[in-house]
mmCIF file of N, CA and C in Angstrom:
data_model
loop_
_atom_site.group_PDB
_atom_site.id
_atom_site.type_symbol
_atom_site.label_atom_id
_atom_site.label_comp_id
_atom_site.label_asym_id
_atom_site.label_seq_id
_atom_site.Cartn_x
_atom_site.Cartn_y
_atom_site.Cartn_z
ATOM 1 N N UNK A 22 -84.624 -84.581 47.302
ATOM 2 C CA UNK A 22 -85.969 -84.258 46.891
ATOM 3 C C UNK A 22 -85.986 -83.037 45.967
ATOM 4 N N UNK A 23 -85.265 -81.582 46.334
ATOM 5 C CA UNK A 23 -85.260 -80.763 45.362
ATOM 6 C C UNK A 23 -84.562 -81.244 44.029
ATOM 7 N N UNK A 24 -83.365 -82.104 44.298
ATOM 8 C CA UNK A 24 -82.736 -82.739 43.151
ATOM 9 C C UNK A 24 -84.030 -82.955 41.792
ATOM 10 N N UNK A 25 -85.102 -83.792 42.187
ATOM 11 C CA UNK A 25 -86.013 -84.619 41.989
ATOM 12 C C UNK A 25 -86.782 -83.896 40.464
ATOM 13 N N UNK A 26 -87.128 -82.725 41.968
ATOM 14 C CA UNK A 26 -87.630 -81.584 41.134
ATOM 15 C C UNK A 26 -87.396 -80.729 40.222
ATOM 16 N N UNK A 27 -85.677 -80.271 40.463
ATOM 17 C CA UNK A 27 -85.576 -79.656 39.479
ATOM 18 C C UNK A 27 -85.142 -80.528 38.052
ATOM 19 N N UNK A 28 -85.137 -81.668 37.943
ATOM 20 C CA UNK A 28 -84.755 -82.438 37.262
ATOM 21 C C UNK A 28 -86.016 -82.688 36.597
ATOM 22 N N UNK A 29 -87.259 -82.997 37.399
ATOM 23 C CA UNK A 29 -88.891 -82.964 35.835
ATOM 24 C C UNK A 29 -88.755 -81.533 36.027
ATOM 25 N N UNK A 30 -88.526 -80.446 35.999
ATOM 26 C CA UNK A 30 -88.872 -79.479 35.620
ATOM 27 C C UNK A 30 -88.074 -79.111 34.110
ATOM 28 N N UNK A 31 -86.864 -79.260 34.399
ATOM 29 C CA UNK A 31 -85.874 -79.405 33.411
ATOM 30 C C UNK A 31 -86.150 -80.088 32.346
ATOM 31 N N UNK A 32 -86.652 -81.528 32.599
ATOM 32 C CA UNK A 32 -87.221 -82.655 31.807
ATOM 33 C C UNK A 32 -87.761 -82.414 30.802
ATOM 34 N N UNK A 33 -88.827 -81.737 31.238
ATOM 35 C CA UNK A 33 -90.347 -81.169 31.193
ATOM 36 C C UNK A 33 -89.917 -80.272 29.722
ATOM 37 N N UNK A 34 -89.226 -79.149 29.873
ATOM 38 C CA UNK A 34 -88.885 -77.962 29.341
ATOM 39 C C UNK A 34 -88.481 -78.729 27.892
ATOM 40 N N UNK A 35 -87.504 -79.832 28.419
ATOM 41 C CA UNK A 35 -87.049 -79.776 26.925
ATOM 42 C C UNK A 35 -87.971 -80.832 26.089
ATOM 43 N N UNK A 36 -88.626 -81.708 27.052
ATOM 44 C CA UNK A 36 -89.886 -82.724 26.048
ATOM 45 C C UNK A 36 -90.533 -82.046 25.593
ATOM 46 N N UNK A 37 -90.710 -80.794 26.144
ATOM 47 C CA UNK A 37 -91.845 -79.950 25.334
ATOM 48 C C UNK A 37 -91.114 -79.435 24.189
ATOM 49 N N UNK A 38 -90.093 -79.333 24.052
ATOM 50 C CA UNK A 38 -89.343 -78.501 22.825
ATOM 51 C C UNK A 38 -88.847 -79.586 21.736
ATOM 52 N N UNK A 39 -89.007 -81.113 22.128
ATOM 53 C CA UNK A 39 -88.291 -82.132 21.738
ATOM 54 C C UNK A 39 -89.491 -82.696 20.868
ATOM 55 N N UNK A 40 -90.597 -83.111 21.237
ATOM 56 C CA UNK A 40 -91.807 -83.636 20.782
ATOM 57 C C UNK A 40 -92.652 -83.436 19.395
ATOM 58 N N UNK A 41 -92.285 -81.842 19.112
ATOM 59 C CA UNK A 41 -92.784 -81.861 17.939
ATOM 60 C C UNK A 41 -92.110 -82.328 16.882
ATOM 61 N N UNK A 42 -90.862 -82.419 17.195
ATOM 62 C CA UNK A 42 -89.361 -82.916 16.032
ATOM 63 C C UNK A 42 -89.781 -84.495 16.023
ATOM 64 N N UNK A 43 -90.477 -85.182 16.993
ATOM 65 C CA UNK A 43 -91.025 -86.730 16.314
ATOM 66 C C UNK A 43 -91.100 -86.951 15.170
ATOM 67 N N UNK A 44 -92.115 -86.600 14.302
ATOM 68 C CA UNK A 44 -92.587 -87.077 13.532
ATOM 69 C C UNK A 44 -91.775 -86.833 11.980
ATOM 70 N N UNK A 45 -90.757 -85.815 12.300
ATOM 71 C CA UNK A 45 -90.016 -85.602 11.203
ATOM 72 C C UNK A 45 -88.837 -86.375 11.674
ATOM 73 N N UNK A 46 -88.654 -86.719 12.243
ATOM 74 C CA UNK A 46 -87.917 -87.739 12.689
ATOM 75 C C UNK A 46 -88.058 -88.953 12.248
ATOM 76 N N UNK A 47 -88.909 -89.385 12.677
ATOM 77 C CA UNK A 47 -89.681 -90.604 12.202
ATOM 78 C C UNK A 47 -89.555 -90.645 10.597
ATOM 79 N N UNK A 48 -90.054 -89.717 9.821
ATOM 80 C CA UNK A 48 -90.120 -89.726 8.542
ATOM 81 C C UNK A 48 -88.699 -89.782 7.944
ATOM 82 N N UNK A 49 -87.904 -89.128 8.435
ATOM 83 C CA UNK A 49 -86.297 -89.053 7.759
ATOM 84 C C UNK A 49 -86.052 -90.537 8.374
ATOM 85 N N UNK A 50 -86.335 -91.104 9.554
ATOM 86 C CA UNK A 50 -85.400 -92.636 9.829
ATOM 87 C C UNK A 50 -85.832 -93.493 8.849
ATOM 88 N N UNK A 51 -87.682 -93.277 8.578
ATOM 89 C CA UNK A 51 -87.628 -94.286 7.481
ATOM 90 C C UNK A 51 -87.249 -93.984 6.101
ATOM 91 N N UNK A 52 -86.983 -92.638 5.805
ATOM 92 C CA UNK A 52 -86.468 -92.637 4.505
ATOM 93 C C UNK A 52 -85.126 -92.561 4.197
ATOM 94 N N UNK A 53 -84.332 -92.935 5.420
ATOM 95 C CA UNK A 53 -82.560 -93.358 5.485
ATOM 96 C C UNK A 53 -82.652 -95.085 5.407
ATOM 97 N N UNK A 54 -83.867 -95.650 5.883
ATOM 98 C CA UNK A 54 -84.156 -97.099 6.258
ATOM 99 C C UNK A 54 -84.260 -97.890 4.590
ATOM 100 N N UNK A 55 -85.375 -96.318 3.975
ATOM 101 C CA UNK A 55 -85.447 -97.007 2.908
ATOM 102 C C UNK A 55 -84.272 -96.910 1.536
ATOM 103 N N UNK A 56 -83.288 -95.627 2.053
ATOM 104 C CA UNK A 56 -82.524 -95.785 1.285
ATOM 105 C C UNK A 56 -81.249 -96.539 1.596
ATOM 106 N N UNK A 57 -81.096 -97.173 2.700
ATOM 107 C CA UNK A 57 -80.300 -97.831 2.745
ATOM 108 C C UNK A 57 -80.625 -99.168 2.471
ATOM 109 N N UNK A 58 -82.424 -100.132 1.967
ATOM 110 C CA UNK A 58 -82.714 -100.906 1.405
ATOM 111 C C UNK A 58 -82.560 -100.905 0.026
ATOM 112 N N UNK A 59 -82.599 -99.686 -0.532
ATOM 113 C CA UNK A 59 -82.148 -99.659 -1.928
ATOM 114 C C UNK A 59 -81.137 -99.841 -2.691
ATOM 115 N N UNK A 60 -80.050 -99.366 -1.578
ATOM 116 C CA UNK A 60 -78.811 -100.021 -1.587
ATOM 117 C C UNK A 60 -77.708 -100.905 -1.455
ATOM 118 N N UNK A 61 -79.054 -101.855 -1.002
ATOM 119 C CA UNK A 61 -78.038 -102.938 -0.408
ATOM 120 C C UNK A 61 -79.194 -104.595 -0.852
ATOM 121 N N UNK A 62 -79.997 -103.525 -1.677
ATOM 122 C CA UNK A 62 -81.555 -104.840 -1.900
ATOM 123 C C UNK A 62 -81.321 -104.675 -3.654
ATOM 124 N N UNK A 63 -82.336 -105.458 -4.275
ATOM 125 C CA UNK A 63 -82.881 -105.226 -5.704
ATOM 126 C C UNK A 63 -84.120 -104.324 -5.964
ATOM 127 N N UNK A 64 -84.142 -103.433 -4.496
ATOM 128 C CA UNK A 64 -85.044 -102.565 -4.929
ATOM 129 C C UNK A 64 -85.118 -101.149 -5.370
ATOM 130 N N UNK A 65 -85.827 -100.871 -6.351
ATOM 131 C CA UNK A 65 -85.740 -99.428 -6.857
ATOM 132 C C UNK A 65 -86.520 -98.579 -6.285
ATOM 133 N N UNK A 66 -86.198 -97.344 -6.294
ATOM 134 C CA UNK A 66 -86.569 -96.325 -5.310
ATOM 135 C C UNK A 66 -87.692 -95.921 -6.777
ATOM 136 N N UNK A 67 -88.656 -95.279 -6.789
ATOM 137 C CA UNK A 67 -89.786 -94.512 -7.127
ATOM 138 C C UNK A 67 -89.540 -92.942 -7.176
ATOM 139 N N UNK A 68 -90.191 -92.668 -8.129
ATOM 140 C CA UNK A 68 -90.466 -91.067 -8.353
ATOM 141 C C UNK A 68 -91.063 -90.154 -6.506
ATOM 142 N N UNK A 69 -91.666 -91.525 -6.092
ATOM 143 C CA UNK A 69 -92.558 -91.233 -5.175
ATOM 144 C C UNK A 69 -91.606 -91.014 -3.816
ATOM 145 N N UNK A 70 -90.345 -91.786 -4.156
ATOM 146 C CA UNK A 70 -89.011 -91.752 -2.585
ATOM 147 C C UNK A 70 -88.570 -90.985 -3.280
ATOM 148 N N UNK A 71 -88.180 -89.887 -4.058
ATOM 149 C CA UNK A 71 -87.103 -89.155 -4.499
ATOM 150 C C UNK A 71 -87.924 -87.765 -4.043
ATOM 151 N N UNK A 72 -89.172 -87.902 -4.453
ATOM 152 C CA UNK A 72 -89.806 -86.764 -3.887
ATOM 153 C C UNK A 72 -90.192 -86.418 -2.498
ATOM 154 N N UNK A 73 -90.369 -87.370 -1.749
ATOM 155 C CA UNK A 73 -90.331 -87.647 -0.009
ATOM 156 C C UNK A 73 -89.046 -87.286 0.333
ATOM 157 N N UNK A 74 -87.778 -87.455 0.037
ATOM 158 C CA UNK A 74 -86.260 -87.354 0.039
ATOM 159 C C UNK A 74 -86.236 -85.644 0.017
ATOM 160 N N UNK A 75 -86.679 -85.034 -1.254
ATOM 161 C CA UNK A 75 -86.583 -83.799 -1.145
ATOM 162 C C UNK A 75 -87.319 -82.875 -0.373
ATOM 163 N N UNK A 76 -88.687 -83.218 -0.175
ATOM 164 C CA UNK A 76 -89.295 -82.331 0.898
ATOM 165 C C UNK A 76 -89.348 -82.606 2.545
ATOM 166 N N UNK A 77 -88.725 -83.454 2.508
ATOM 167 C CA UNK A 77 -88.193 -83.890 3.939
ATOM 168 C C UNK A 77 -86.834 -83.259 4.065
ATOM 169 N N UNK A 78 -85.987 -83.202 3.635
ATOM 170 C CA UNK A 78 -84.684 -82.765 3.177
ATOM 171 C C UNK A 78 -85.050 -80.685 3.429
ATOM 172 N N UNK A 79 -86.067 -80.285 2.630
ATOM 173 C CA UNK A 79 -86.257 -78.939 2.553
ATOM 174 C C UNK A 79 -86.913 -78.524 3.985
ATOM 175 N N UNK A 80 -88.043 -79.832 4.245
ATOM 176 C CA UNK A 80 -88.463 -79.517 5.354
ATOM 177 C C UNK A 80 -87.456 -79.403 6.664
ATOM 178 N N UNK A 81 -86.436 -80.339 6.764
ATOM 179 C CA UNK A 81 -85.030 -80.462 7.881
ATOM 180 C C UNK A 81 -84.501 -79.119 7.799
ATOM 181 N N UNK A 82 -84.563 -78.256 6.804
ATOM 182 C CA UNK A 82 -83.600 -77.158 6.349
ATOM 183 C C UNK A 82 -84.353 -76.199 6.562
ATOM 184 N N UNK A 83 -85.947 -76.038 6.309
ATOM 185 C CA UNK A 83 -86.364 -75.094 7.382
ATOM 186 C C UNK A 83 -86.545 -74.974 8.617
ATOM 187 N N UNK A 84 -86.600 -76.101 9.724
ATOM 188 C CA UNK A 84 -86.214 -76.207 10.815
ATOM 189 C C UNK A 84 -84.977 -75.526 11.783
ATOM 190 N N UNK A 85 -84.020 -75.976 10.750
ATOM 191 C CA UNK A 85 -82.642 -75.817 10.979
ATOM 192 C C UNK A 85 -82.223 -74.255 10.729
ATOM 193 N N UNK A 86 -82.841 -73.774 9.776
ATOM 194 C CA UNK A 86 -82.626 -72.020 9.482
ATOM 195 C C UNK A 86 -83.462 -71.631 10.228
ATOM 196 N N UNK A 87 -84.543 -72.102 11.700
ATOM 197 C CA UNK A 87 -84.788 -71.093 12.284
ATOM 198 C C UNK A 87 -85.531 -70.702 11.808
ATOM 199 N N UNK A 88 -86.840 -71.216 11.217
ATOM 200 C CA UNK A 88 -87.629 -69.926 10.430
ATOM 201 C C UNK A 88 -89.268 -70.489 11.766
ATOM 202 N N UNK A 89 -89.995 -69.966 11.704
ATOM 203 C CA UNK A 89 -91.296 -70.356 12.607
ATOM 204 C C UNK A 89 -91.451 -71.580 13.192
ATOM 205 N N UNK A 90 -91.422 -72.135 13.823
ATOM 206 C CA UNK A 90 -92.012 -73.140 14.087
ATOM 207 C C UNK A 90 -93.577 -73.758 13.320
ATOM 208 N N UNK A 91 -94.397 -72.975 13.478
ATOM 209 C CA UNK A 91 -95.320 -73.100 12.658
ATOM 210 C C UNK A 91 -95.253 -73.732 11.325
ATOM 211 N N UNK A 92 -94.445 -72.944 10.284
ATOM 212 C CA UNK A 92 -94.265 -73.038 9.457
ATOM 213 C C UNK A 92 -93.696 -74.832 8.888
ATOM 214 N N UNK A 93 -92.523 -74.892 9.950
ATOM 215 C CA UNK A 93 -92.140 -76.369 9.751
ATOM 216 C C UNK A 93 -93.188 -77.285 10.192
ATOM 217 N N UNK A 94 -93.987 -76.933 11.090
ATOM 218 C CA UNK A 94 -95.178 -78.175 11.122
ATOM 219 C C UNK A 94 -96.150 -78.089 10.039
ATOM 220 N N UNK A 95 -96.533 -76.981 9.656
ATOM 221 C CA UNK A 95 -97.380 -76.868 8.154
ATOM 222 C C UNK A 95 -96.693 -77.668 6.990
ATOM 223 N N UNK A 96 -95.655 -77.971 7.478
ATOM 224 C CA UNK A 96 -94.608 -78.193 5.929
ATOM 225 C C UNK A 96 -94.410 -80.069 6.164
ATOM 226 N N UNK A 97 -94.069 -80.046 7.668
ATOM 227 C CA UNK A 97 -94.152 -81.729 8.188
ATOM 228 C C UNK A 97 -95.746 -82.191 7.818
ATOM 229 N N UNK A 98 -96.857 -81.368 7.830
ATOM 230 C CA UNK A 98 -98.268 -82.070 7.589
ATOM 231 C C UNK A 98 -98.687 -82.162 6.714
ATOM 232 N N UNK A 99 -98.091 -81.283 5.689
ATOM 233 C CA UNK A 99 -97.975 -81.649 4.212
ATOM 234 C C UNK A 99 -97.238 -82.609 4.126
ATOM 235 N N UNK A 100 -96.366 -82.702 4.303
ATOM 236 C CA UNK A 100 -95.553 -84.040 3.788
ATOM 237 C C UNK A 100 -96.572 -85.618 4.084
ATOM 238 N N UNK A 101 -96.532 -85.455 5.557
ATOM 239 C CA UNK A 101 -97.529 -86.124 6.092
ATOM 240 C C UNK A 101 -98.571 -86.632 4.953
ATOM 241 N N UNK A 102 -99.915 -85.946 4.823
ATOM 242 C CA UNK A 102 -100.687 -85.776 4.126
ATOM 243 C C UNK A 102 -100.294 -86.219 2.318
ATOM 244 N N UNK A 103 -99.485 -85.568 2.182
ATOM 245 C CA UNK A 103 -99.211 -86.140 1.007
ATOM 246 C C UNK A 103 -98.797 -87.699 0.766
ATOM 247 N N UNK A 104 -98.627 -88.096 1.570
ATOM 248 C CA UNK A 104 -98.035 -89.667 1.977
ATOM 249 C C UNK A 104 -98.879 -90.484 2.132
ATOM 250 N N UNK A 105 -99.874 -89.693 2.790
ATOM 251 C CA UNK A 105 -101.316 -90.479 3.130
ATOM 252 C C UNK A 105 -102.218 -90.580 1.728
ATOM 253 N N UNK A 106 -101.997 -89.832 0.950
ATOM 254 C CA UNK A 106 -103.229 -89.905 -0.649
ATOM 255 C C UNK A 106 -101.872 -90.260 -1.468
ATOM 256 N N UNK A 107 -100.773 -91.393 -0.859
ATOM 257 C CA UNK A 107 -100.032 -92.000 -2.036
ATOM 258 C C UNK A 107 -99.611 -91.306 -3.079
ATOM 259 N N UNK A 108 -99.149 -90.034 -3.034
ATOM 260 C CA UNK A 108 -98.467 -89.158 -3.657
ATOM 261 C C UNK A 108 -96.840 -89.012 -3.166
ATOM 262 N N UNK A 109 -96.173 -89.759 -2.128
ATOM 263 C CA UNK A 109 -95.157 -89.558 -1.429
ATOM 264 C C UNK A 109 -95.154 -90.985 -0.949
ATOM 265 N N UNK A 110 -93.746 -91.539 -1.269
ATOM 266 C CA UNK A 110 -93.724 -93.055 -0.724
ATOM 267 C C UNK A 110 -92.079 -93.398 0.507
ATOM 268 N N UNK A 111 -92.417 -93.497 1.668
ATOM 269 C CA UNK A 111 -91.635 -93.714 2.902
ATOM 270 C C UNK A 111 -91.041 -94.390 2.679
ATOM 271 N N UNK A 112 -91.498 -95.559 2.595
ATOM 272 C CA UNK A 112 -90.520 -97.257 3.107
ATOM 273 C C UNK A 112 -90.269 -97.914 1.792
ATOM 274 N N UNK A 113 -90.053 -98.422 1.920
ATOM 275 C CA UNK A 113 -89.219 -99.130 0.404
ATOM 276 C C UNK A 113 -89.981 -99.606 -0.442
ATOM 277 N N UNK A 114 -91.126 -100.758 -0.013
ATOM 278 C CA UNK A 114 -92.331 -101.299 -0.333
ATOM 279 C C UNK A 114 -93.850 -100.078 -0.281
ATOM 280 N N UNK A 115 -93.951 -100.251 -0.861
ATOM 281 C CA UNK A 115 -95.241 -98.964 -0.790
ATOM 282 C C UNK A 115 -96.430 -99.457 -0.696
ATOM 283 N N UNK A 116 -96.621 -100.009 0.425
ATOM 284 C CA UNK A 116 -98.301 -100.590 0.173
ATOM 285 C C UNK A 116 -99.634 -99.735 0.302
ATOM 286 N N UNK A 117 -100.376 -99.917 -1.048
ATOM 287 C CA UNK A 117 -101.771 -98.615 -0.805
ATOM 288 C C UNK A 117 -102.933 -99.675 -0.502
ATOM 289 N N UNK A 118 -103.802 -99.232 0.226
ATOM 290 C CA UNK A 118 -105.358 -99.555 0.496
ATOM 291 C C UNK A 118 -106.200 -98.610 -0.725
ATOM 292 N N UNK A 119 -106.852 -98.852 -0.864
ATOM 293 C CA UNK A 119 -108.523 -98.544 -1.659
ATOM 294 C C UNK A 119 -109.764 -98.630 -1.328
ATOM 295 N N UNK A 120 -109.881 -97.183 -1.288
ATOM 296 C CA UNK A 120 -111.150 -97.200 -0.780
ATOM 297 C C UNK A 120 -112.520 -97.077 -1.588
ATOM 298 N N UNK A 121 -113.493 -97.527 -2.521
ATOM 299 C CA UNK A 121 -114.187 -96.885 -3.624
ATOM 300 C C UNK A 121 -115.637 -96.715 -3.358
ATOM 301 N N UNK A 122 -115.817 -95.609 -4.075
ATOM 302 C CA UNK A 122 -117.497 -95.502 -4.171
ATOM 303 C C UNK A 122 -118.078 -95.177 -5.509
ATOM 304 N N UNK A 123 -118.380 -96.435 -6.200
ATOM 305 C CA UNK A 123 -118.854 -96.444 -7.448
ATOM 306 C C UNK A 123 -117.791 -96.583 -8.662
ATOM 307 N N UNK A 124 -117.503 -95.572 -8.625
ATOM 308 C CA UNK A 124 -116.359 -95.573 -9.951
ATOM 309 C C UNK A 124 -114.897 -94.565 -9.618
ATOM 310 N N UNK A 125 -115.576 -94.008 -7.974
ATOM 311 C CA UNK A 125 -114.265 -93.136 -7.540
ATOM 312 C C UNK A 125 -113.679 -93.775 -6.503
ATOM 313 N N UNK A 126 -112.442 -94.063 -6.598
ATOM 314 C CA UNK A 126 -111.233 -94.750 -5.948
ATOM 315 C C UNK A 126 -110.251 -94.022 -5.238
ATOM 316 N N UNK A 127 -109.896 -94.212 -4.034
ATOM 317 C CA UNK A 127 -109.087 -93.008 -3.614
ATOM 318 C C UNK A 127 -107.828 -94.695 -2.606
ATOM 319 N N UNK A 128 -106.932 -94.155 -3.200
ATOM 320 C CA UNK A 128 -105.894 -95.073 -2.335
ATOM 321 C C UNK A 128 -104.995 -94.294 -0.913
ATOM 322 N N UNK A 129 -104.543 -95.093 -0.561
ATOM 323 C CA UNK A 129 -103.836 -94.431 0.952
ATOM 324 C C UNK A 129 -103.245 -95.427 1.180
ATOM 325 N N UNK A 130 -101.784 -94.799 2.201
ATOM 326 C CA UNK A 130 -101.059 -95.575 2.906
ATOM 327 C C UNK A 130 -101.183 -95.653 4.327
ATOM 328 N N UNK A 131 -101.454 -97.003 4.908
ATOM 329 C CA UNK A 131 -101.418 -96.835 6.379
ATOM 330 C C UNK A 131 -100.656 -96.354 6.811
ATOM 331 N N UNK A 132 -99.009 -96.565 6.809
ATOM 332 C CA UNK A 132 -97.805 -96.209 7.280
ATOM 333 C C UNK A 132 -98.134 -94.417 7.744
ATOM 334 N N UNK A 133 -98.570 -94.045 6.590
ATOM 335 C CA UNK A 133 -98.630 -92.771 6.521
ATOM 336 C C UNK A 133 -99.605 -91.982 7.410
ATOM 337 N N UNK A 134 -100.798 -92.828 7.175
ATOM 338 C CA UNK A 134 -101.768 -92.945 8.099
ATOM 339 C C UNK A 134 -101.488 -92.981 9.677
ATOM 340 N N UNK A 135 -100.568 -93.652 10.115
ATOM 341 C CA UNK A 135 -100.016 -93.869 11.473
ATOM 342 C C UNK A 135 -99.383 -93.168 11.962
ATOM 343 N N UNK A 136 -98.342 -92.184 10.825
ATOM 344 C CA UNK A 136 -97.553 -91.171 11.121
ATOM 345 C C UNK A 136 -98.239 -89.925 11.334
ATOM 346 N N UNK A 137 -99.502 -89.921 10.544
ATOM 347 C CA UNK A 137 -100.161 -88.222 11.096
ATOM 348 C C UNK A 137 -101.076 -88.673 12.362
ATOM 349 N N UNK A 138 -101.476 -90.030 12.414
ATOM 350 C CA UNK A 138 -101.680 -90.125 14.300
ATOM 351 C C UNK A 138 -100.604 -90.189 14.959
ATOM 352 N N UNK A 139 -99.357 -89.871 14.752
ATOM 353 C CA UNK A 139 -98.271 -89.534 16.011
ATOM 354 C C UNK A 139 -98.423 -87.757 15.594
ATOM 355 N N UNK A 140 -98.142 -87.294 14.467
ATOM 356 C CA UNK A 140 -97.815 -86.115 14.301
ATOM 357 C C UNK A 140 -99.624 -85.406 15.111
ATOM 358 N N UNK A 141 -100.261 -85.836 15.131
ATOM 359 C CA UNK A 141 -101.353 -85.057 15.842
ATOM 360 C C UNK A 141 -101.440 -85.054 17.052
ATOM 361 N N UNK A 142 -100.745 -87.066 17.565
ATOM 362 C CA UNK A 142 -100.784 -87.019 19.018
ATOM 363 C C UNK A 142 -99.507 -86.184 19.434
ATOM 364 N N UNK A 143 -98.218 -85.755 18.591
ATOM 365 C CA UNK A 143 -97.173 -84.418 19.400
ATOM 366 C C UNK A 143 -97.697 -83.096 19.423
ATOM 367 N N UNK A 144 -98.323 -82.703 18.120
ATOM 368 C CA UNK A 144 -97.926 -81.481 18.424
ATOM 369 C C UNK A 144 -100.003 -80.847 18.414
ATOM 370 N N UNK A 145 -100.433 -81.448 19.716
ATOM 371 C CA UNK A 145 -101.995 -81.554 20.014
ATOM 372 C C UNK A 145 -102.009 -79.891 20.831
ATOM 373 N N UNK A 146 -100.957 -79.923 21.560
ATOM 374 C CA UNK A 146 -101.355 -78.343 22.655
ATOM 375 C C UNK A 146 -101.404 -77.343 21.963
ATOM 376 N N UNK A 147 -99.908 -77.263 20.211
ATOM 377 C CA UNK A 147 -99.953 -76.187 19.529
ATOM 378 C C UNK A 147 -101.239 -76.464 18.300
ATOM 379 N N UNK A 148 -102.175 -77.282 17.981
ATOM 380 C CA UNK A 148 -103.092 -77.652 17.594
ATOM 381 C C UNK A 148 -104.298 -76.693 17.562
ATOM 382 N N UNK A 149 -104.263 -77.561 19.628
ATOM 383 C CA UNK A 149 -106.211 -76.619 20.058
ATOM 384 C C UNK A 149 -105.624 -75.292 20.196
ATOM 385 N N UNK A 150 -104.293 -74.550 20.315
ATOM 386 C CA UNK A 150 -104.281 -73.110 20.407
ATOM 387 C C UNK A 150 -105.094 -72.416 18.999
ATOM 388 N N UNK A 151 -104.929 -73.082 18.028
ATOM 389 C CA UNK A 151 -104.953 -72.241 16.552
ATOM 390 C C UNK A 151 -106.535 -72.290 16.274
ATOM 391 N N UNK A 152 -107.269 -73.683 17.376
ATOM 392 C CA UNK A 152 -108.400 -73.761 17.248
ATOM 393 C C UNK A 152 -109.437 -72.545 16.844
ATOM 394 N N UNK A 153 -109.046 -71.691 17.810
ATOM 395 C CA UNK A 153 -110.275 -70.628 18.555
ATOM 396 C C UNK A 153 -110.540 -70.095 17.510
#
């Protein structure tokens, strides 16, 4: 029974330290996914994957040097965000939606879209802190 315990406590400690690294996670698997479709398909990578490549890449490297935590999630929600207004393209195929009102058109990617509902549903506790 103490076994039990100290084992979700332990658990616990490191899901909490593990969870916010999702979503950059997520973003680098699909942009290894998509470069390994590029390489092995007839498809060409975009201005739009070379630039996802590098700020995912810069973003991994501020993580990794230890610099705020903060900072790398400001930098993952940009990326994020930028992905979402189709300025940054993930997966190999880039599919945008359109949304218009009148003569102004604004496109988006679901994919991307789906990824800042995980990146909001991880890192929600360090979120409502910044609320107040």
């Amino acid at each position: 029974m103490v076994g039990i315990v100290i084992f979700r406590y332990y658990f616990n400690r490191i899901m909490k330290k593990i969870i916010p690294y999702i979503p950059l996670a997520v973003i680098a698997g699909t942009l290894l996914y998509t470069g390994y479709m590029a390489l092995t398909t007839t498809i060409n990578l975009q201005a739009k994957h070379y630039a996802a490549i590098i700020l995912t890449l810069a973003n991994i490297i501020c993580y990794a040097a230890k610099f705020k935590p903060r900072a790398g999630k400001v930098i993952t929600l940009g990326i994020i965000l930028l992905g979402c207004f189709n300025v940054l393209g993930f997966t190999p195929a880039i599919y945008s939606l359109f949304i218009g009102i009148g003569r102004l058109e604004i496109s988006f990617q679901p994919y991307s879209f789906l990824l800042l509902a995980i990146f909001v549903i991880c890192n929600l506790p360090s979120l409502s802190k910044y609320r107040q």
